Amino acid sequence: MTVLIAFATIEGQTEKIARFISRVAKNAGFNAKLINTDEMSSHVSLDDVVKVVLLAPVHERRHPKSFEAFVASNRDALMKRKSLVLSVGLKAAFASGREEARDYLNEMLMRTGFEPDATALVSGAVKPENYGYFEREILKHVVLLGQKIDPRDGAQEFTNWDELMSIVIDFLGGTGRANQL
């Protein structure tokens, strides 16, 4: 049985998460097919795929265009398989931002017309070495407003790996716990 893990990444955290999910799937006895939607050069066959994990980061209120295009163009084939969509972002790391993070996920699903079996929010990371002056200021004064986090302190990861593993294992086992998060 094969699990397709399709992702887009901007700063590398979502790719790190996708590779983690691939290892979890393999440990659960699945074959894992990992694809980066930014690097796709041809059609992806879903013939042997029984489950799908789709994940992408939120930047500037949206998921990457390549990811949304992949989901929209493969919507019918994807909806024939059990699916989990993970939206990765900093807003998901803080209680005060979870509602907004959920809105970004719901808006992406509306734009693509995709209806997954389960969804979950996953906390991302701050990687200030990738940001210019204006991006750091927006991060500090908008995204992290009210948080005791200073981007000048360097990279900080907020991904809860234990929670993510639980979500993925539950999805692969079919318990549906991810829909509750």
Short mmCIF file of C-alpha atoms in Angstrom, two decimals:
data_model
loop_
_atom_site.label_atom_id
_atom_site.label_comp_id
_atom_site.label_asym_id
_atom_site.label_seq_id
_atom_site.Cartn_x
_atom_site.Cartn_y
_atom_site.Cartn_z
CA MET A 1 0.00 0.00 0.00
CA THR A 2 1.34 3.39 -0.99
CA VAL A 3 0.88 6.75 0.72
CA LEU A 4 1.44 9.81 -1.45
CA ILE A 5 2.97 12.71 0.45
CA ALA A 6 2.72 15.81 -1.73
CA PHE A 7 4.13 19.05 -0.38
CA ALA A 8 5.36 22.51 -1.20
CA THR A 9 7.95 24.29 0.89
CA ILE A 10 9.31 27.83 1.09
CA GLU A 11 11.89 27.87 3.87
CA GLY A 12 12.41 24.11 4.25
CA GLN A 13 10.33 23.36 7.37
CA THR A 14 7.46 21.80 5.41
CA GLU A 15 9.90 19.58 3.53
CA LYS A 16 11.37 18.51 6.87
CA ILE A 17 7.84 17.68 8.05
CA ALA A 18 7.08 15.79 4.81
CA ARG A 19 10.21 13.65 5.22
CA PHE A 20 9.23 12.95 8.83
CA ILE A 21 5.76 11.83 7.66
CA SER A 22 7.41 9.60 5.06
CA ARG A 23 9.43 7.87 7.80
CA VAL A 24 6.32 7.45 9.96
CA ALA A 25 4.43 5.92 7.00
CA LYS A 26 7.28 3.52 6.23
CA ASN A 27 7.46 2.48 9.89
CA ALA A 28 3.72 1.79 9.74
CA GLY A 29 4.26 -0.60 6.81
CA PHE A 30 3.37 1.69 3.90
CA ASN A 31 5.37 2.55 0.82
CA ALA A 32 5.82 6.32 0.77
CA LYS A 33 5.85 8.36 -2.42
CA LEU A 34 7.20 11.84 -1.66
CA ILE A 35 6.75 14.66 -4.19
CA ASN A 36 7.49 18.37 -4.06
CA THR A 37 4.83 20.19 -6.08
CA ASP A 38 7.37 22.89 -6.98
CA GLU A 39 9.58 20.31 -8.72
CA MET A 40 6.94 18.35 -10.63
CA SER A 41 7.74 18.06 -14.30
CA SER A 42 5.09 15.55 -15.32
CA HIS A 43 1.83 13.92 -14.30
CA VAL A 44 1.92 11.95 -11.06
CA SER A 45 0.35 8.51 -11.18
CA LEU A 46 -1.94 7.75 -8.27
CA ASP A 47 -2.73 4.21 -9.43
CA ASP A 48 -1.05 2.46 -6.49
CA VAL A 49 -1.87 5.17 -3.93
CA VAL A 50 -4.38 4.31 -1.18
CA LYS A 51 -3.90 7.34 1.09
CA VAL A 52 -2.74 10.89 0.52
CA VAL A 53 -1.10 13.42 2.83
CA LEU A 54 -1.00 16.94 1.40
CA LEU A 55 0.94 19.65 3.20
CA ALA A 56 2.05 23.19 2.51
CA PRO A 57 3.11 26.29 4.42
CA VAL A 58 1.18 29.50 4.73
CA HIS A 59 3.05 32.64 3.71
CA GLU A 60 1.34 35.97 3.29
CA ARG A 61 -2.03 34.36 4.05
CA ARG A 62 -1.80 31.75 1.24
CA HIS A 63 -0.41 28.34 0.46
CA PRO A 64 2.03 28.17 -2.51
CA LYS A 65 0.51 28.36 -5.99
CA SER A 66 2.19 25.13 -7.10
CA PHE A 67 0.54 23.27 -4.22
CA GLU A 68 -2.92 24.70 -4.86
CA ALA A 69 -2.55 23.97 -8.59
CA PHE A 70 -1.57 20.36 -7.84
CA VAL A 71 -4.54 19.87 -5.52
CA ALA A 72 -7.01 21.52 -7.92
CA SER A 73 -5.78 19.70 -11.03
CA ASN A 74 -5.76 16.30 -9.29
CA ARG A 75 -8.84 16.91 -7.14
CA ASP A 76 -10.99 14.10 -8.52
CA ALA A 77 -8.26 11.46 -8.26
CA LEU A 78 -7.25 12.68 -4.79
CA MET A 79 -10.83 12.58 -3.51
CA LYS A 80 -11.04 8.86 -4.42
CA ARG A 81 -8.41 8.18 -1.76
CA LYS A 82 -8.41 8.75 1.97
CA SER A 83 -6.78 12.14 2.48
CA LEU A 84 -5.22 14.33 5.15
CA VAL A 85 -4.37 17.99 4.55
CA LEU A 86 -1.85 19.68 6.85
CA SER A 87 -1.50 23.46 6.83
CA VAL A 88 1.88 24.54 8.23
CA GLY A 89 2.34 28.00 9.70
CA LEU A 90 3.38 30.16 12.60
CA LYS A 91 -0.18 31.22 13.39
CA ALA A 92 -0.90 27.58 14.29
CA ALA A 93 1.79 27.73 16.99
CA PHE A 94 -0.18 30.14 19.18
CA ALA A 95 -3.71 29.87 20.59
CA SER A 96 -4.38 33.47 19.51
CA GLY A 97 -3.59 32.60 15.87
CA ARG A 98 -5.24 29.20 15.43
CA GLU A 99 -8.57 30.58 14.20
CA GLU A 100 -6.79 32.65 11.56
CA ALA A 101 -4.66 29.62 10.59
CA ARG A 102 -7.85 27.56 10.21
CA ASP A 103 -9.27 30.30 7.96
CA TYR A 104 -6.23 30.07 5.67
CA LEU A 105 -6.74 26.31 5.38
CA ASN A 106 -10.46 26.63 4.70
CA GLU A 107 -9.87 29.31 2.06
CA MET A 108 -7.36 27.06 0.27
CA LEU A 109 -9.82 24.18 0.30
CA MET A 110 -12.53 26.43 -1.14
CA ARG A 111 -10.19 27.70 -3.90
CA THR A 112 -9.17 24.17 -4.90
CA GLY A 113 -12.58 22.55 -4.44
CA PHE A 114 -10.92 19.75 -2.48
CA GLU A 115 -12.74 18.02 0.37
CA PRO A 116 -10.26 15.97 2.43
CA ASP A 117 -11.21 13.31 4.95
CA ALA A 118 -9.16 15.04 7.64
CA THR A 119 -7.29 18.29 8.23
CA ALA A 120 -4.90 19.57 10.86
CA LEU A 121 -2.88 22.67 11.62
CA VAL A 122 0.85 22.19 12.15
CA SER A 123 3.11 24.76 13.75
CA GLY A 124 5.98 25.88 11.56
CA ALA A 125 9.29 27.59 12.25
CA VAL A 126 10.95 30.99 12.24
CA LYS A 127 14.02 31.09 10.02
CA PRO A 128 15.17 34.72 10.06
CA GLU A 129 18.31 33.96 8.05
CA ASN A 130 15.93 33.63 5.07
CA TYR A 131 14.30 37.04 5.63
CA GLY A 132 15.19 40.52 4.54
CA TYR A 133 14.72 43.56 6.75
CA PHE A 134 11.05 44.09 5.84
CA GLU A 135 10.16 40.41 6.27
CA ARG A 136 11.76 40.41 9.74
CA GLU A 137 9.81 43.53 10.71
CA ILE A 138 6.50 42.04 9.48
CA LEU A 139 7.29 38.84 11.33
CA LYS A 140 8.05 40.70 14.55
CA HIS A 141 5.28 43.33 14.44
CA VAL A 142 2.48 41.39 12.72
CA VAL A 143 2.90 37.60 12.74
CA LEU A 144 4.50 37.36 16.19
CA LEU A 145 2.73 40.36 17.71
CA GLY A 146 2.20 39.77 21.41
CA GLN A 147 4.53 36.75 21.48
CA LYS A 148 7.76 36.75 23.47
CA ILE A 149 9.78 35.72 20.43
CA ASP A 150 12.41 37.86 18.79
CA PRO A 151 13.47 36.88 15.25
CA ARG A 152 16.92 38.30 16.03
CA ASP A 153 17.45 35.30 18.33
CA GLY A 154 17.83 33.06 15.29
CA ALA A 155 15.90 30.09 13.93
CA GLN A 156 13.19 28.66 16.17
CA GLU A 157 11.13 25.57 15.47
CA PHE A 158 7.58 25.28 16.81
CA THR A 159 6.58 21.98 15.20
CA ASN A 160 5.29 19.54 17.82
CA TRP A 161 6.75 16.30 16.46
CA ASP A 162 4.94 14.03 18.95
CA GLU A 163 1.57 15.57 18.10
CA LEU A 164 2.33 15.34 14.38
CA MET A 165 3.29 11.68 14.70
CA SER A 166 0.03 10.99 16.52
CA ILE A 167 -1.99 12.76 13.80
CA VAL A 168 -0.27 10.80 11.03
CA ILE A 169 -0.47 7.43 12.78
CA ASP A 170 -4.15 7.98 13.52
CA PHE A 171 -4.75 8.93 9.88
CA LEU A 172 -2.88 5.91 8.56
CA GLY A 173 -4.76 3.68 10.97
CA GLY A 174 -8.07 5.26 10.11
CA THR A 175 -9.16 6.49 13.56
CA GLY A 176 -9.93 10.02 12.28
CA ARG A 177 -8.32 11.84 15.25
CA ALA A 178 -6.78 14.46 12.93
CA ASN A 179 -10.22 15.89 12.16
CA GLN A 180 -10.62 16.78 15.82
CA LEU A 181 -7.45 18.92 16.00
#
